[in-house]
Each structure stands twice: as C-alpha cells, then as structure tokens.
mmCIF file of C-alpha atoms in Angstrom:
data_model
loop_
_atom_site.group_PDB
_atom_site.id
_atom_site.type_symbol
_atom_site.label_atom_id
_atom_site.label_comp_id
_atom_site.label_asym_id
_atom_site.label_seq_id
_atom_site.Cartn_x
_atom_site.Cartn_y
_atom_site.Cartn_z
ATOM 1 C CA MET A 1 47.083 -60.791 -34.738
ATOM 2 C CA ALA A 2 43.142 -61.008 -34.227
ATOM 3 C CA LYS A 3 43.304 -59.346 -30.795
ATOM 4 C CA ARG A 4 45.814 -56.907 -31.846
ATOM 5 C CA ARG A 5 43.387 -55.771 -34.729
ATOM 6 C CA TYR A 6 40.332 -55.715 -32.192
ATOM 7 C CA LEU A 7 42.503 -53.429 -29.972
ATOM 8 C CA GLU A 8 43.657 -51.117 -32.617
ATOM 9 C CA MET A 9 39.735 -50.750 -33.746
ATOM 10 C CA LEU A 10 38.944 -50.335 -29.966
ATOM 11 C CA LEU A 11 41.436 -47.455 -29.411
ATOM 12 C CA VAL A 12 40.408 -45.278 -32.430
ATOM 13 C CA GLY A 13 36.812 -45.238 -31.710
ATOM 14 C CA ILE A 14 34.946 -43.746 -28.780
ATOM 15 C CA ILE A 15 37.104 -45.459 -26.148
ATOM 16 C CA ALA A 16 40.072 -43.703 -27.104
ATOM 17 C CA LYS A 17 38.827 -40.240 -26.712
ATOM 18 C CA ALA A 18 36.660 -41.412 -23.526
ATOM 19 C CA LEU A 19 39.943 -42.810 -21.772
ATOM 20 C CA GLU A 20 41.874 -39.577 -22.653
ATOM 21 C CA ALA A 21 38.967 -37.322 -21.226
ATOM 22 C CA VAL A 22 39.244 -39.456 -18.048
ATOM 23 C CA ALA A 23 42.899 -39.089 -17.770
ATOM 24 C CA SER A 24 42.746 -35.719 -18.632
ATOM 25 C CA ASN A 25 40.289 -34.727 -15.564
ATOM 26 C CA SER A 26 42.518 -36.818 -13.374
ATOM 27 C CA GLN A 27 45.423 -34.853 -14.084
ATOM 28 C CA GLN A 28 43.662 -31.577 -13.483
ATOM 29 C CA GLY A 29 42.659 -30.952 -17.169
ATOM 30 C CA THR A 30 46.189 -31.537 -18.786
ATOM 31 C CA LEU A 31 45.874 -32.639 -22.399
ATOM 32 C CA CYS A 32 47.008 -36.310 -23.244
ATOM 33 C CA LYS A 33 46.571 -38.730 -26.211
ATOM 34 C CA ILE A 34 46.916 -42.432 -26.115
ATOM 35 C CA ALA A 35 50.454 -43.619 -27.522
ATOM 36 C CA ALA A 36 50.464 -46.071 -30.551
ATOM 37 C CA LEU A 37 50.517 -49.841 -29.879
ATOM 38 C CA ASP A 38 54.480 -50.670 -30.180
ATOM 39 C CA GLY A 39 53.420 -54.346 -31.057
ATOM 40 C CA SER A 40 56.012 -55.946 -28.426
ATOM 41 C CA ALA A 41 53.709 -58.475 -27.094
ATOM 42 C CA PRO A 42 50.220 -59.833 -28.117
ATOM 43 C CA PRO A 43 47.448 -58.785 -25.789
ATOM 44 C CA ILE A 44 45.902 -61.963 -24.105
ATOM 45 C CA ASN A 45 43.068 -60.808 -21.537
ATOM 46 C CA ASN A 46 44.745 -57.418 -20.558
ATOM 47 C CA CYS A 47 46.533 -54.953 -22.629
ATOM 48 C CA HIS A 48 48.628 -51.936 -21.242
ATOM 49 C CA VAL A 49 48.730 -48.659 -23.262
ATOM 50 C CA ASP A 50 50.275 -45.724 -22.549
ATOM 51 C CA ILE A 51 48.871 -42.084 -22.129
ATOM 52 C CA GLU A 52 51.227 -39.350 -22.620
ATOM 53 C CA PHE A 53 50.499 -36.248 -21.214
ATOM 54 C CA GLN A 54 52.016 -32.782 -21.923
ATOM 55 C CA TYR A 55 55.362 -31.878 -19.635
ATOM 56 C CA SER A 56 56.693 -35.623 -20.397
ATOM 57 C CA VAL A 57 54.267 -37.336 -17.971
ATOM 58 C CA VAL A 58 53.367 -40.852 -19.154
ATOM 59 C CA TRP A 59 50.687 -42.966 -17.209
ATOM 60 C CA LEU A 60 49.702 -46.741 -17.807
ATOM 61 C CA THR A 61 46.114 -47.659 -18.909
ATOM 62 C CA ARG A 62 45.462 -51.665 -18.252
ATOM 63 C CA ILE A 63 42.339 -52.395 -20.572
ATOM 64 C CA ARG A 64 40.245 -55.424 -20.120
ATOM 65 C CA LEU A 65 39.706 -56.994 -23.244
ATOM 66 C CA ASP A 66 36.445 -58.329 -23.966
ATOM 67 C CA ASP A 67 36.568 -62.163 -25.322
ATOM 68 C CA PRO A 68 33.688 -64.519 -25.545
ATOM 69 C CA GLN A 69 35.731 -67.470 -23.969
ATOM 70 C CA LEU A 70 36.130 -65.373 -21.011
ATOM 71 C CA PRO A 71 33.913 -66.159 -17.966
ATOM 72 C CA PRO A 72 30.601 -63.890 -17.369
ATOM 73 C CA ARG A 73 30.584 -60.459 -16.838
ATOM 74 C CA PRO A 74 30.109 -60.475 -12.910
ATOM 75 C CA VAL A 75 33.069 -62.673 -12.675
ATOM 76 C CA GLN A 76 35.183 -60.583 -14.627
ATOM 77 C CA ASP A 77 34.118 -57.613 -12.653
ATOM 78 C CA TYR A 78 34.806 -59.444 -9.406
ATOM 79 C CA ILE A 79 38.306 -60.430 -10.503
ATOM 80 C CA PHE A 80 39.066 -56.988 -11.876
ATOM 81 C CA LEU A 81 38.053 -55.241 -8.617
ATOM 82 C CA SER A 82 40.434 -57.767 -6.678
ATOM 83 C CA GLU A 83 43.147 -56.364 -8.357
ATOM 84 C CA VAL A 84 42.223 -52.718 -7.730
ATOM 85 C CA ALA A 85 41.983 -53.711 -4.172
ATOM 86 C CA LYS A 86 45.432 -55.214 -4.014
ATOM 87 C CA LEU A 87 46.993 -52.034 -5.720
ATOM 88 C CA GLN A 88 45.262 -49.688 -3.196
ATOM 89 C CA PHE A 89 46.341 -51.755 -0.116
ATOM 90 C CA LEU A 90 49.744 -51.734 -1.257
ATOM 91 C CA GLU A 91 49.680 -47.801 -1.486
ATOM 92 C CA ASP A 92 49.464 -47.906 2.366
ATOM 93 C CA THR A 93 52.619 -49.684 2.413
ATOM 94 C CA LYS A 94 56.272 -49.317 1.599
ATOM 95 C CA VAL A 95 56.169 -51.764 -1.141
ATOM 96 C CA LEU A 96 57.041 -50.463 -4.558
ATOM 97 C CA ALA A 97 53.862 -50.999 -6.563
ATOM 98 C CA PRO A 98 51.971 -48.674 -9.066
ATOM 99 C CA HIS A 99 49.702 -45.681 -8.030
ATOM 100 C CA ILE A 100 46.085 -46.029 -8.976
ATOM 101 C CA TYR A 101 44.854 -42.822 -10.600
ATOM 102 C CA ALA A 102 41.390 -43.999 -11.758
ATOM 103 C CA TYR A 103 39.722 -47.140 -12.727
ATOM 104 C CA ALA A 104 36.149 -48.002 -13.820
ATOM 105 C CA LEU A 105 34.035 -51.209 -14.721
ATOM 106 C CA LYS A 106 32.698 -51.493 -18.237
ATOM 107 C CA SER A 107 29.356 -51.028 -16.674
ATOM 108 C CA THR A 108 30.282 -47.675 -14.933
ATOM 109 C CA PRO A 109 27.816 -45.149 -16.346
ATOM 110 C CA GLU A 110 29.580 -41.825 -15.930
ATOM 111 C CA TYR A 111 32.824 -42.807 -17.803
ATOM 112 C CA GLN A 112 31.192 -44.635 -20.872
ATOM 113 C CA VAL A 113 34.504 -46.047 -21.999
ATOM 114 C CA GLY A 114 33.000 -49.450 -23.014
ATOM 115 C CA THR A 115 35.655 -51.615 -21.259
ATOM 116 C CA SER A 116 37.078 -51.996 -17.771
ATOM 117 C CA PHE A 117 40.238 -50.036 -17.135
ATOM 118 C CA ILE A 118 42.667 -48.743 -14.663
ATOM 119 C CA LEU A 119 44.688 -45.543 -15.197
ATOM 120 C CA MET A 120 47.923 -46.274 -13.179
ATOM 121 C CA GLU A 121 51.169 -44.883 -12.686
ATOM 122 C CA LYS A 122 53.875 -46.183 -14.942
ATOM 123 C CA ARG A 123 57.453 -46.992 -13.393
ATOM 124 C CA ALA A 124 60.504 -47.054 -15.117
ATOM 125 C CA GLY A 125 62.176 -50.564 -15.188
ATOM 126 C CA LYS A 126 62.957 -53.726 -16.868
ATOM 127 C CA PRO A 127 62.071 -57.358 -16.031
ATOM 128 C CA LEU A 128 64.515 -58.900 -13.953
ATOM 129 C CA ASP A 129 66.404 -61.643 -15.807
ATOM 130 C CA TRP A 130 67.953 -63.954 -13.285
ATOM 131 C CA SER A 131 69.876 -65.931 -15.618
ATOM 132 C CA GLN A 132 71.778 -62.662 -17.088
ATOM 133 C CA THR A 133 72.680 -61.358 -13.780
ATOM 134 C CA THR A 134 75.875 -61.121 -11.549
ATOM 135 C CA MET A 135 76.366 -62.552 -8.247
ATOM 136 C CA GLU A 136 76.360 -59.163 -6.932
ATOM 137 C CA GLN A 137 72.903 -58.092 -8.521
ATOM 138 C CA ARG A 138 70.977 -61.113 -7.323
ATOM 139 C CA THR A 139 72.550 -60.616 -3.845
ATOM 140 C CA ARG A 140 71.216 -57.110 -4.260
ATOM 141 C CA ALA A 141 67.800 -58.217 -5.422
ATOM 142 C CA MET A 142 67.369 -60.612 -2.458
ATOM 143 C CA ASP A 143 68.242 -58.257 0.064
ATOM 144 C CA GLN A 144 65.472 -55.837 -1.254
ATOM 145 C CA LEU A 145 63.044 -58.578 -1.642
ATOM 146 C CA ALA A 146 63.634 -59.790 1.968
ATOM 147 C CA ASP A 147 62.682 -56.027 2.994
ATOM 148 C CA ILE A 148 59.792 -56.235 0.943
ATOM 149 C CA PHE A 149 58.679 -59.548 2.418
ATOM 150 C CA LEU A 150 59.368 -57.861 6.130
ATOM 151 C CA GLU A 151 57.211 -54.945 4.912
ATOM 152 C CA LEU A 152 54.360 -57.002 3.920
ATOM 153 C CA GLU A 153 54.519 -58.975 7.415
ATOM 154 C CA LYS A 154 53.593 -55.556 9.013
ATOM 155 C CA TYR A 155 50.057 -56.120 7.830
ATOM 156 C CA PRO A 156 48.559 -59.297 8.780
ATOM 157 C CA PHE A 157 45.010 -60.635 7.840
ATOM 158 C CA SER A 158 42.918 -62.935 10.281
ATOM 159 C CA ARG A 159 41.448 -64.914 6.946
ATOM 160 C CA THR A 160 43.066 -66.364 3.742
ATOM 161 C CA GLY A 161 41.372 -65.422 0.427
ATOM 162 C CA PHE A 162 41.604 -62.388 -1.961
ATOM 163 C CA LEU A 163 41.557 -58.599 -1.155
ATOM 164 C CA ILE A 164 38.327 -57.072 -2.281
ATOM 165 C CA LEU A 165 36.796 -53.530 -1.706
ATOM 166 C CA SER A 166 34.417 -53.113 0.886
ATOM 167 C CA SER A 167 30.953 -51.579 0.044
ATOM 168 C CA GLY A 168 30.262 -48.153 0.821
ATOM 169 C CA LEU A 169 32.081 -44.578 0.567
ATOM 170 C CA SER A 170 34.993 -45.265 2.424
ATOM 171 C CA LEU A 171 36.256 -48.018 0.102
ATOM 172 C CA GLN A 172 38.160 -50.222 2.735
ATOM 173 C CA VAL A 173 40.155 -53.262 1.442
ATOM 174 C CA ASN A 174 39.199 -56.440 3.163
ATOM 175 C CA VAL A 175 39.746 -60.115 2.754
ATOM 176 C CA GLY A 176 37.065 -61.812 0.944
ATOM 177 C CA GLY A 177 35.929 -64.790 -1.533
ATOM 178 C CA PHE A 178 38.682 -66.087 -3.980
ATOM 179 C CA ALA A 179 38.933 -64.044 -7.274
ATOM 180 C CA GLN A 180 39.830 -67.078 -9.326
ATOM 181 C CA VAL A 181 37.429 -68.365 -12.214
ATOM 182 C CA ALA A 182 37.291 -71.923 -10.866
ATOM 183 C CA CYS A 183 36.359 -71.115 -7.469
ATOM 184 C CA PHE A 184 33.147 -69.447 -8.478
ATOM 185 C CA LYS A 185 30.046 -71.656 -8.074
ATOM 186 C CA THR A 186 27.850 -69.138 -9.562
ATOM 187 C CA PRO A 187 28.671 -65.837 -11.529
ATOM 188 C CA ARG A 188 27.918 -63.979 -8.276
ATOM 189 C CA GLN A 189 28.882 -66.914 -5.758
ATOM 190 C CA THR A 190 32.602 -67.696 -5.025
ATOM 191 C CA LEU A 191 34.469 -69.700 -2.390
ATOM 192 C CA CYS A 192 34.540 -67.435 0.748
ATOM 193 C CA SER A 193 37.244 -66.544 2.888
ATOM 194 C CA PHE A 194 38.768 -69.194 5.491
ATOM 195 C CA ASP A 195 40.559 -69.089 8.715
ATOM 196 C CA THR A 196 42.909 -72.139 7.958
ATOM 197 C CA LEU A 197 45.094 -73.071 4.835
ATOM 198 C CA GLU A 198 43.589 -76.518 5.246
ATOM 199 C CA ALA A 199 39.936 -75.624 4.860
ATOM 200 C CA ALA A 200 40.833 -73.238 1.878
ATOM 201 C CA TYR A 201 42.855 -75.659 0.071
ATOM 202 C CA SER A 202 40.446 -78.495 0.573
ATOM 203 C CA ALA A 203 37.541 -76.261 -0.488
ATOM 204 C CA ILE A 204 39.348 -75.311 -3.731
ATOM 205 C CA ILE A 205 40.268 -78.994 -4.399
ATOM 206 C CA ASP A 206 36.759 -79.988 -3.905
ATOM 207 C CA ARG A 207 35.396 -77.450 -6.142
ATOM 208 C CA GLN A 208 37.962 -78.505 -8.974
ATOM 209 C CA ILE A 209 37.033 -82.170 -8.730
ATOM 210 C CA TRP A 210 33.218 -81.231 -8.842
ATOM 211 C CA LEU A 211 34.402 -79.543 -12.239
ATOM 212 C CA LEU A 212 35.901 -82.630 -13.503
ATOM 213 C CA ALA A 213 33.209 -85.080 -12.380
ATOM 214 C CA THR A 214 30.303 -83.186 -13.883
ATOM 215 C CA ASN A 215 32.440 -82.586 -17.472
ATOM 216 C CA GLU A 216 32.562 -78.727 -16.816
ATOM 217 C CA VAL A 217 36.313 -79.324 -17.309
ATOM 218 C CA SER A 218 36.854 -81.991 -20.030
ATOM 219 C CA SER A 219 40.977 -81.580 -20.171
ATOM 220 C CA LEU A 220 42.593 -84.788 -19.193
ATOM 221 C CA ARG A 221 39.262 -85.653 -16.986
ATOM 222 C CA LEU A 222 40.514 -88.776 -15.448
ATOM 223 C CA GLU A 223 43.847 -87.500 -14.716
ATOM 224 C CA ASN A 224 43.360 -84.232 -13.259
ATOM 225 C CA TYR A 225 40.592 -85.980 -11.223
ATOM 226 C CA LEU A 226 43.105 -88.382 -9.604
ATOM 227 C CA SER A 227 45.628 -86.181 -9.232
ATOM 228 C CA PHE A 228 43.258 -83.526 -7.306
ATOM 229 C CA LEU A 229 42.139 -86.425 -5.305
ATOM 230 C CA TRP A 230 45.886 -87.442 -4.612
ATOM 231 C CA ARG A 231 46.565 -83.827 -3.755
ATOM 232 C CA LEU A 232 43.624 -83.909 -1.335
ATOM 233 C CA GLN A 233 45.094 -86.998 0.536
ATOM 234 C CA GLY A 234 48.528 -85.353 0.746
ATOM 235 C CA LEU A 235 47.227 -82.136 2.138
ATOM 236 C CA PRO A 236 47.332 -82.952 6.008
ATOM 237 C CA GLU A 237 51.081 -83.848 5.468
ATOM 238 C CA LEU A 238 51.856 -80.530 3.689
ATOM 239 C CA ILE A 239 49.945 -78.575 5.940
ATOM 240 C CA ALA A 240 51.503 -79.963 9.187
ATOM 241 C CA LYS A 241 55.140 -79.089 8.043
ATOM 242 C CA SER A 242 53.564 -75.749 7.396
ATOM 243 C CA ALA A 243 54.549 -72.550 9.873
ATOM 244 C CA SER A 244 51.173 -70.600 8.447
ATOM 245 C CA ARG A 245 48.446 -73.100 9.094
ATOM 246 C CA THR A 246 46.376 -70.519 10.803
ATOM 247 C CA SER A 247 46.358 -66.690 10.961
ATOM 248 C CA PRO A 248 48.299 -64.310 10.631
ATOM 249 C CA PHE A 249 48.270 -64.327 6.707
ATOM 250 C CA HIS A 250 49.962 -62.094 4.671
ATOM 251 C CA LEU A 251 49.828 -60.773 1.074
ATOM 252 C CA LYS A 252 52.095 -62.034 -1.392
ATOM 253 C CA HIS A 253 52.591 -62.216 -5.121
ATOM 254 C CA PHE A 254 52.069 -65.453 -6.661
ATOM 255 C CA ASP A 255 53.716 -65.174 -10.141
ATOM 256 C CA GLY A 256 57.058 -66.280 -9.288
ATOM 257 C CA GLU A 257 58.180 -68.637 -12.036
ATOM 258 C CA LYS A 258 60.245 -66.125 -13.907
ATOM 259 C CA GLY A 259 60.988 -63.092 -12.119
ATOM 260 C CA ASP A 260 59.270 -60.726 -14.954
ATOM 261 C CA HIS A 261 57.109 -59.123 -12.232
ATOM 262 C CA ILE A 262 59.881 -57.599 -10.722
ATOM 263 C CA LEU A 263 61.244 -54.463 -12.755
ATOM 264 C CA VAL A 264 64.680 -53.139 -11.874
ATOM 265 C CA ASP A 265 66.499 -50.189 -12.767
ATOM 266 C CA GLY A 266 70.233 -49.620 -14.366
ATOM 267 C CA ASN A 267 71.641 -50.816 -11.075
ATOM 268 C CA HIS A 268 69.341 -53.686 -10.463
ATOM 269 C CA ASN A 269 67.744 -51.978 -7.855
ATOM 270 C CA ILE A 270 64.156 -53.203 -7.526
ATOM 271 C CA ALA A 271 62.249 -50.461 -9.197
ATOM 272 C CA THR A 272 58.494 -51.937 -8.706
ATOM 273 C CA ILE A 273 56.501 -54.904 -8.616
ATOM 274 C CA ILE A 274 53.612 -55.351 -11.282
ATOM 275 C CA ASP A 275 51.058 -57.585 -12.237
ATOM 276 C CA TRP A 276 49.112 -58.311 -9.041
ATOM 277 C CA CYS A 277 46.202 -59.334 -10.938
ATOM 278 C CA ASP A 278 44.478 -62.655 -10.123
ATOM 279 C CA LYS A 279 47.536 -63.903 -7.909
ATOM 280 C CA GLY A 280 47.063 -62.387 -4.763
ATOM 281 C CA TRP A 281 46.605 -64.913 -2.199
ATOM 282 C CA SER A 282 46.445 -63.736 1.424
ATOM 283 C CA SER A 283 48.890 -66.791 2.492
ATOM 284 C CA ILE A 284 52.481 -67.116 3.093
ATOM 285 C CA TYR A 285 54.981 -69.641 1.468
ATOM 286 C CA PHE A 286 58.217 -68.858 -0.237
ATOM 287 C CA ASN A 287 57.768 -68.513 -4.310
ATOM 288 C CA ASN A 288 60.755 -68.887 -5.877
ATOM 289 C CA PHE A 289 61.615 -67.316 -9.012
ATOM 290 C CA GLN A 290 65.064 -68.420 -9.021
ATOM 291 C CA TRP A 291 63.767 -71.876 -10.300
ATOM 292 C CA PRO A 292 64.721 -72.174 -13.879
ATOM 293 C CA VAL A 293 61.383 -72.443 -15.524
ATOM 294 C CA CYS A 294 62.314 -75.211 -17.960
ATOM 295 C CA ASP A 295 63.345 -77.318 -14.961
ATOM 296 C CA PHE A 296 59.843 -76.771 -13.333
ATOM 297 C CA HIS A 297 57.952 -77.783 -16.345
ATOM 298 C CA ARG A 298 60.305 -80.553 -16.987
ATOM 299 C CA GLY A 299 59.547 -82.158 -13.162
ATOM 300 C CA SER A 300 63.199 -81.251 -11.820
ATOM 301 C CA ASN A 301 63.281 -80.312 -8.194
ATOM 302 C CA ARG A 302 67.153 -79.856 -8.292
ATOM 303 C CA LEU A 303 68.491 -76.732 -6.055
ATOM 304 C CA THR A 304 70.206 -74.229 -8.248
ATOM 305 C CA LYS A 305 73.739 -72.779 -6.755
ATOM 306 C CA GLU A 306 71.956 -69.595 -6.060
ATOM 307 C CA GLU A 307 69.402 -71.414 -3.835
ATOM 308 C CA LEU A 308 72.323 -73.246 -2.092
ATOM 309 C CA ARG A 309 74.680 -70.016 -1.799
ATOM 310 C CA PHE A 310 72.117 -67.923 0.065
ATOM 311 C CA ASP A 311 71.801 -70.805 2.545
ATOM 312 C CA LEU A 312 68.019 -71.369 1.670
ATOM 313 C CA ALA A 313 68.422 -75.099 0.934
ATOM 314 C CA ASN A 314 65.548 -76.076 3.469
ATOM 315 C CA ILE A 315 63.285 -73.074 2.794
ATOM 316 C CA VAL A 316 63.653 -73.656 -0.877
ATOM 317 C CA ARG A 317 62.627 -77.501 -0.612
ATOM 318 C CA GLY A 318 59.518 -76.683 1.083
ATOM 319 C CA SER A 319 58.845 -73.777 -1.389
ATOM 320 C CA HIS A 320 59.199 -76.246 -4.273
ATOM 321 C CA GLN A 321 56.659 -78.512 -2.849
ATOM 322 C CA TRP A 322 54.126 -75.704 -2.308
ATOM 323 C CA GLN A 323 54.695 -73.949 -5.632
ATOM 324 C CA ARG A 324 54.134 -77.419 -7.249
ATOM 325 C CA TYR A 325 51.238 -78.337 -5.118
ATOM 326 C CA LEU A 326 49.338 -74.881 -5.546
ATOM 327 C CA LEU A 327 50.116 -74.627 -9.321
ATOM 328 C CA SER A 328 46.827 -75.941 -10.577
ATOM 329 C CA LEU A 329 44.854 -74.896 -7.498
ATOM 330 C CA GLY A 330 42.091 -72.526 -8.787
ATOM 331 C CA ALA A 331 43.882 -72.050 -12.214
ATOM 332 C CA ASP A 332 44.036 -73.756 -15.419
ATOM 333 C CA PHE A 333 43.920 -77.618 -15.741
ATOM 334 C CA PRO A 334 46.819 -79.303 -17.646
ATOM 335 C CA ARG A 335 45.432 -80.175 -21.035
ATOM 336 C CA ASP A 336 47.946 -82.740 -22.449
ATOM 337 C CA MET A 337 49.895 -85.643 -21.227
ATOM 338 C CA SER A 338 53.203 -84.176 -22.423
ATOM 339 C CA GLU A 339 52.493 -81.242 -19.614
ATOM 340 C CA PHE A 340 50.640 -83.153 -17.350
ATOM 341 C CA GLU A 341 53.111 -85.997 -16.495
ATOM 342 C CA PRO A 342 56.034 -83.976 -15.583
ATOM 343 C CA LEU A 343 54.165 -81.490 -13.371
ATOM 344 C CA VAL A 344 52.652 -84.478 -11.444
ATOM 345 C CA GLU A 345 55.668 -86.551 -11.282
ATOM 346 C CA GLY A 346 57.641 -83.411 -9.775
ATOM 347 C CA LEU A 347 55.047 -83.086 -7.150
ATOM 348 C CA ARG A 348 55.082 -86.425 -6.197
ATOM 349 C CA GLU A 349 58.738 -86.393 -5.715
ATOM 350 C CA THR A 350 58.768 -83.678 -3.557
ATOM 351 C CA PHE A 351 56.211 -85.621 -1.258
ATOM 352 C CA SER A 352 58.779 -88.749 -1.403
ATOM 353 C CA LYS A 353 61.875 -86.624 0.483
#
C-alpha cells in the first residue's frame, strides 16, 4: 500500500505531465493521458501504467520505482538499459515482444520525468495458465514455443552474458557484463562476459561465496556458503552433460516457473512474451514452465504427464537439474530454512540420478 500511495503521488505531479509530453511527441503530437491505477497488483520495483491516446491507441509505460533498498543508481541504470537492449534486439527477430517507442534514465536531462521509464507497445493477451488449459491448447502453445526457440537460434552469440547497448550513435546490441545485482563488484563494475559456461558460472558462484564470507549477505550465511561450495564442486559434472558448453549461445527468457510471462489470445495462440528484464541470459537450456511451482519449491523433481506425453522426458530431467542449479545464481539468497532445505534437497536429488 505504501508503494501504491507513493506511485499515485508520483503520477499526479510533474512526472505525469512529463510522461504524457514524451508519449505525445513520440506519437506525432497526438494527445494522451495516463490512465488511473487499476490496483490489480502492488508494484515492487517496476510498475506498469497505461497511456491512452485519442483514437483508442494504448501504450504501456514501465516505470522504475525509487526505493532506498535498491542498489546504487549506476547498478539500477545498467540493469534497466540491459532490458532495453533485449527488447531492441528482439525487434530484429520474429519473436513476439513489445516494441519500444521511447525510453530514458532518471538522469536523462532532456525529459525531466524524474524516474527511469520505457514507453512500449501494449499487446493484448492474458497470462498462460498451464493448469487451466486443455491438451489441444497445450500442444498449440508448445508448437509455437518451439518456433520461438528456433527463431532465437538464428541469432548466435560468441560469449555468454547480458545484452547491453553499445556506446555511440548506432546503439548496437552486444553481449556485455552480467546485469544482476550480486554480480557487481562496485557500482560501476560487474562480472564480464565469458566464452564458456563453466567460466561464467564459476565466476558468479565465487562472487556469491565472497558476499557471504565478507558478511555482505547475512541470510543463512553458513548454509548458503556451503551450498554454493557444493554447486562449485558439481559444476564440471553438470557442464560435461551440457550440449552448450561453449559458443554459440542464444538469448533466452529465464522466468519460466509459472508461464505468466507468456500472454495468449482467446484461442490460446501466443500473443507476446513479456518481462525480459533482469533475466536475459545468453546461454541455453530448457526452462520448463510446465513444472508445478508448488512441486518446485517443495523439492519434488517428478515429471508431469505433459512432460512425458510430449516425449521430453530426457530433456526435461536435464532442464530440472539446470533450473534448480541456476535458481540462486546471481539472484536472491534463500532467507529461511523452510525455503532453503527443499530447494537444496531437490537440487542434490537431480545429481544422484
């Protein structure tokens, strides 16, 4: 509620007028207004607000909220621009992702909006709810996802990391350092890109071990420290079974626990894929949104009927191992034993099979 009140205060002031001006200029002077908040979900780090134009055109504004608990401004800016880079990269592909009309950092002087923002296309669709779909609808979704994976394979990278915008007027997209908070050594220095998966994951784990050893992170210090040491020891075995040890690497969407990053239309055709922020690894493995979230967090690795029916059993078993292994790499640490124990036991079980 506090963040919602903060956002409402933000939007009724100069930020609302400035955003409306930017949007209007990007749409050849067409008048627009910021829609009222619908209250459907409380904002966390980002908030989405509709901008309504005349002639029934609607854009989406992604606003980065200020929060004293967020990392320093240079870190926030790097992560924000990495999201922009991913969306701009996808515009040159056939992947259904939102088009960007304008963006700016909080520090951009010519806009005076007061916060980082992206003006993007708003695509119709509702989040894919795998548990409420029929077998025919699931088959259609899997077929279309396969086409998306095949499309992304057409755009290989020689290194693994995060997409960034290169400096200069061309604004080309390249692979750069990791845009994850835990990977930053200083506000302006993050882990670089790597040419092998083992080098990348080893560096990330070493960084997280250092954060725990120096008390930069205090959540379950001993337990998390030992779990990352165990991950480091098990990495060569995991890499040896991977088909993507070295280049080429490909962009993938990491947020696959629930499938709510996939929006579908009334016929359950994929309309768009959203929320590419913070999670765009340039590496490959099958991230399985068919895996029930409750099973994942309970530590269960059982295959669902759909995973078996689609003849994906061997692929999915490997993806379960990768998905568990990468869960905390560069991200939040488990904060209590009720969360920590089933996740670690689930990971250990995948190595024992």
